[in-house]
CSV table of C-alpha atoms and ligand atoms in Angstrom, one decimal:
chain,number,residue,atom,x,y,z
A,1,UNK,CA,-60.9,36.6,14.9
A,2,UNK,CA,-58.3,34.4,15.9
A,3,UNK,CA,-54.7,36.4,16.7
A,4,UNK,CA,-52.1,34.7,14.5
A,5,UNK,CA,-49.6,35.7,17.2
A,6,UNK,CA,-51.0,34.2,20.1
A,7,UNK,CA,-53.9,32.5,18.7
A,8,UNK,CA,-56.4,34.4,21.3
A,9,UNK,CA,-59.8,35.0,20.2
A,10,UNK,CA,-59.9,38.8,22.4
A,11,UNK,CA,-59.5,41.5,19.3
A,12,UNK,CA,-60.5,45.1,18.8
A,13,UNK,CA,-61.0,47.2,15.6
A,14,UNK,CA,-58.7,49.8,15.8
A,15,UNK,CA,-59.6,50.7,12.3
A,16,UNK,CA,-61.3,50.1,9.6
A,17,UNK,CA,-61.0,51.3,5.6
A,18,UNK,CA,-62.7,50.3,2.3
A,19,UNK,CA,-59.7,48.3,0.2
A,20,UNK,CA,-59.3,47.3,-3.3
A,21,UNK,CA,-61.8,50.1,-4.4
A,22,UNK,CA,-64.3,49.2,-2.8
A,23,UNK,CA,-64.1,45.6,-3.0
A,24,UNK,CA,-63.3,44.9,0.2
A,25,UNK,CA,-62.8,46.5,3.7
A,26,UNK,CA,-59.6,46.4,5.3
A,27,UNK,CA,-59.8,46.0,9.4
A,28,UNK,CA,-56.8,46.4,11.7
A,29,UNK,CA,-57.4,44.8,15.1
A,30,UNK,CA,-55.6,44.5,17.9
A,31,UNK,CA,-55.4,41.4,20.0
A,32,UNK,CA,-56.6,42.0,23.6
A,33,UNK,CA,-54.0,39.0,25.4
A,34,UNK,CA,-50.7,40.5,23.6
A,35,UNK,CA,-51.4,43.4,22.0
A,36,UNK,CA,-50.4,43.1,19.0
A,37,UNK,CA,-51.8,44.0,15.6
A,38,UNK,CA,-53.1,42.4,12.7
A,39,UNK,CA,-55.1,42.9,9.4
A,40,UNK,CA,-58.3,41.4,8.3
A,41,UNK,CA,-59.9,41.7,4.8
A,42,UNK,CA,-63.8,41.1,4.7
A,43,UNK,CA,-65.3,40.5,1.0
A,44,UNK,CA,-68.5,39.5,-0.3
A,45,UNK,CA,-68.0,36.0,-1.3
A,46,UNK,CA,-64.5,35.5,-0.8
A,47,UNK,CA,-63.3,33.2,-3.0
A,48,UNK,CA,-61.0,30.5,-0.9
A,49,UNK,CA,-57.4,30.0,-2.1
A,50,UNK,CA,-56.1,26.6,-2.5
A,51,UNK,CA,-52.6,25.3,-1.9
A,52,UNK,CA,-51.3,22.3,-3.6
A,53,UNK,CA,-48.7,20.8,-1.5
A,54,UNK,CA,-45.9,18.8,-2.9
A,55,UNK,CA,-47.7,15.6,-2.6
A,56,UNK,CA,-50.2,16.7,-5.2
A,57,UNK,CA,-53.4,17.3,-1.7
A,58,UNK,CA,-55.3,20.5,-1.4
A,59,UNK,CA,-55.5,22.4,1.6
A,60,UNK,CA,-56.7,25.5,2.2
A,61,UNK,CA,-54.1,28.8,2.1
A,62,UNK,CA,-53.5,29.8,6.3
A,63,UNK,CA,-53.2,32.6,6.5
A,64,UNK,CA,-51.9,31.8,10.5
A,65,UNK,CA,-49.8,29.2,9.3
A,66,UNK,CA,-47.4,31.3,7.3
A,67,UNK,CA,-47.5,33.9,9.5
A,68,UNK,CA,-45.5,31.4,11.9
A,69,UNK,CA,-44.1,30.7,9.6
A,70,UNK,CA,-42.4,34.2,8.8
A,71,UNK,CA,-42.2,34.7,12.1
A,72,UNK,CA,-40.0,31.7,12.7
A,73,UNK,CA,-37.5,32.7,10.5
A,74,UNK,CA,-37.7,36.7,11.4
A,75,UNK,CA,-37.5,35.9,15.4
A,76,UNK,CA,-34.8,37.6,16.9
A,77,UNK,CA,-34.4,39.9,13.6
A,78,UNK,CA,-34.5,43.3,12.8
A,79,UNK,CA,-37.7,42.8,11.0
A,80,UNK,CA,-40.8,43.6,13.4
A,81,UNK,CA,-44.4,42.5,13.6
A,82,UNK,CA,-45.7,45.0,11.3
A,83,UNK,CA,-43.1,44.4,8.7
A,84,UNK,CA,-44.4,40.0,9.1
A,85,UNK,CA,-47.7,41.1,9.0
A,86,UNK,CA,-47.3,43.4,5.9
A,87,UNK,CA,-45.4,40.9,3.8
A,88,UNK,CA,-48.2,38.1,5.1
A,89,UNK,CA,-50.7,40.3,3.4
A,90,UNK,CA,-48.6,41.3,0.5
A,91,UNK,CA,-48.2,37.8,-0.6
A,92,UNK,CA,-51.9,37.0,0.2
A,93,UNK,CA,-53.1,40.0,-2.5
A,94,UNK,CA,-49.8,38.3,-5.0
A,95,UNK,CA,-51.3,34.8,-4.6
A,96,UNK,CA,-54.9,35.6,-4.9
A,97,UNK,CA,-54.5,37.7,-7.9
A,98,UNK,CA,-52.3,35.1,-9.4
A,99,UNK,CA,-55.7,32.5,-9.3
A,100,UNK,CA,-57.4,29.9,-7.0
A,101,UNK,CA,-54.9,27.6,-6.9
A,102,UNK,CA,-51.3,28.3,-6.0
A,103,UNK,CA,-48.6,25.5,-5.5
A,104,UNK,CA,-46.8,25.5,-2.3
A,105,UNK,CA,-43.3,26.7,-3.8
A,106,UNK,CA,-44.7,30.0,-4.9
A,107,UNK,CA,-45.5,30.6,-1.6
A,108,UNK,CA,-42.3,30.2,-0.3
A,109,UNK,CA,-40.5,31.9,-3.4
A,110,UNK,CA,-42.8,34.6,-2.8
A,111,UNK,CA,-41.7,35.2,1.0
A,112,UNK,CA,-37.9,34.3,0.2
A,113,UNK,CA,-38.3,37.5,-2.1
A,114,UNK,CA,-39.8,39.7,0.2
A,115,UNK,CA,-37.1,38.7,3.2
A,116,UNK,CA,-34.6,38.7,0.7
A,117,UNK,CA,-35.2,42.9,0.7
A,118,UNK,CA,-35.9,43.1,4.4
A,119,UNK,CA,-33.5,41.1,6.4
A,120,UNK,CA,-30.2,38.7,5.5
A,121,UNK,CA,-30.8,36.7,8.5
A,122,UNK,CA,-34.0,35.6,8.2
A,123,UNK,CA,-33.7,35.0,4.3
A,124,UNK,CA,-31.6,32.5,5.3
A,125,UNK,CA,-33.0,30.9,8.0
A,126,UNK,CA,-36.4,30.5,6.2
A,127,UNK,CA,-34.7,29.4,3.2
A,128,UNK,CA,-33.0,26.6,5.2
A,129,UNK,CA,-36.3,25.5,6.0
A,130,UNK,CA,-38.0,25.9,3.4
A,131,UNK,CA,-35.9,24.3,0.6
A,132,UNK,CA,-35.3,22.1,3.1
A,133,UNK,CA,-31.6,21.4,2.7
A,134,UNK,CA,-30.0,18.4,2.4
A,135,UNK,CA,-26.7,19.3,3.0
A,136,UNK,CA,-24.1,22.4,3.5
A,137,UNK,CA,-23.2,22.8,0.2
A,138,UNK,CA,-27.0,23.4,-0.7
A,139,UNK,CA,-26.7,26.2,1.9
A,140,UNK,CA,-23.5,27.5,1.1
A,141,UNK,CA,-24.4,27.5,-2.8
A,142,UNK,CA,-27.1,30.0,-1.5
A,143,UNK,CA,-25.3,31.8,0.6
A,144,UNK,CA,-23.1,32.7,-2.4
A,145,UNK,CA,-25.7,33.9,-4.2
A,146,UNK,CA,-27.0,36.3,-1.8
A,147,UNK,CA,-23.2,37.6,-1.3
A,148,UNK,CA,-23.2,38.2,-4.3
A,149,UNK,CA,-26.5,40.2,-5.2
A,150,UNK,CA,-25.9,42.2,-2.6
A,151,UNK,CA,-22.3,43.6,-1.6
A,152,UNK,CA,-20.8,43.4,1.5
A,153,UNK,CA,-19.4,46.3,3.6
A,154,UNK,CA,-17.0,44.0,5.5
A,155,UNK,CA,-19.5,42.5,8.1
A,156,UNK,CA,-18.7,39.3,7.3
B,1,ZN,ZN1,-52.5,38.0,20.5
């Protein structure tokens, strides 16, 4: 299994558990190159998951992809590995329960969410991306509305 941090193909099982009552098992490995750690779901038939991007195409969801995604936004943050690779596989579980198609904005409403709760910083920066901003006012409107869901103590 490819690591989605370093993309080496080197990995250990360092556990495994049945998931999803016993629709699934649930593997955590740990890449051999940089050590780090990262989940993997095995299912009978796994049904793939299909993004529509915003030109109307297909492509299959990677899983690799938005963890670089995440990571990108979340690198020099207070949020760690574990905490990408967890919100990876939340959103995984969200999307595939939602159906077999997903379009690529829930995907990235979905992680602005989750960073939203976890770090300022990175809510930001992947939101930047992500909506793809024109222009400073765009960022500054959101800026404002993260202000003010969420009080200050004076950092700012
Ligand atoms: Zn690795």
């Amino acid at each position: 299994m490819r690591c989605p941090w370093c993309q080496s193909t080197e990995d250990k099982v360092v556990d495994s558990r049945v998931a999803d009552e016993g629709e699934s098992i649930r593997r955590r490995r740990e890449c051999m190159n940089c050590h780090r750690r990262f989940t993997t779901y095995e299912r009978l038939e796994d049904a793939p998951l299909w993004v529509i991007k915003r030109s109307g195409a297909k492509e299959p969801f990677d899983t690799a992809k938005l963890t670089r995604g995440i990571m990108a936004a979340t690198k020099n943050s207070s949020v760690s590995d574990e905490q990408v690779d967890r919100i990876v596989q939340e959103i995984k579980g969200a999307l595939k329960s939602a159906g077999k198609e997903v379009n690529y904005s829930q995907i990235g409403i979905e992680v602005l969410e989750r960073l939203k709760e976890t770090d300022e910083v990175a809510y930001l920066r992947f939101a930047s991306v992500y909506k793809n901003f024109r222009d400073r006012k765009d960022f500054e409107h959101e800026v404002g509305l993260l202000l003010k869901g969420a009080p200050h103590d004076g950092k700012q």
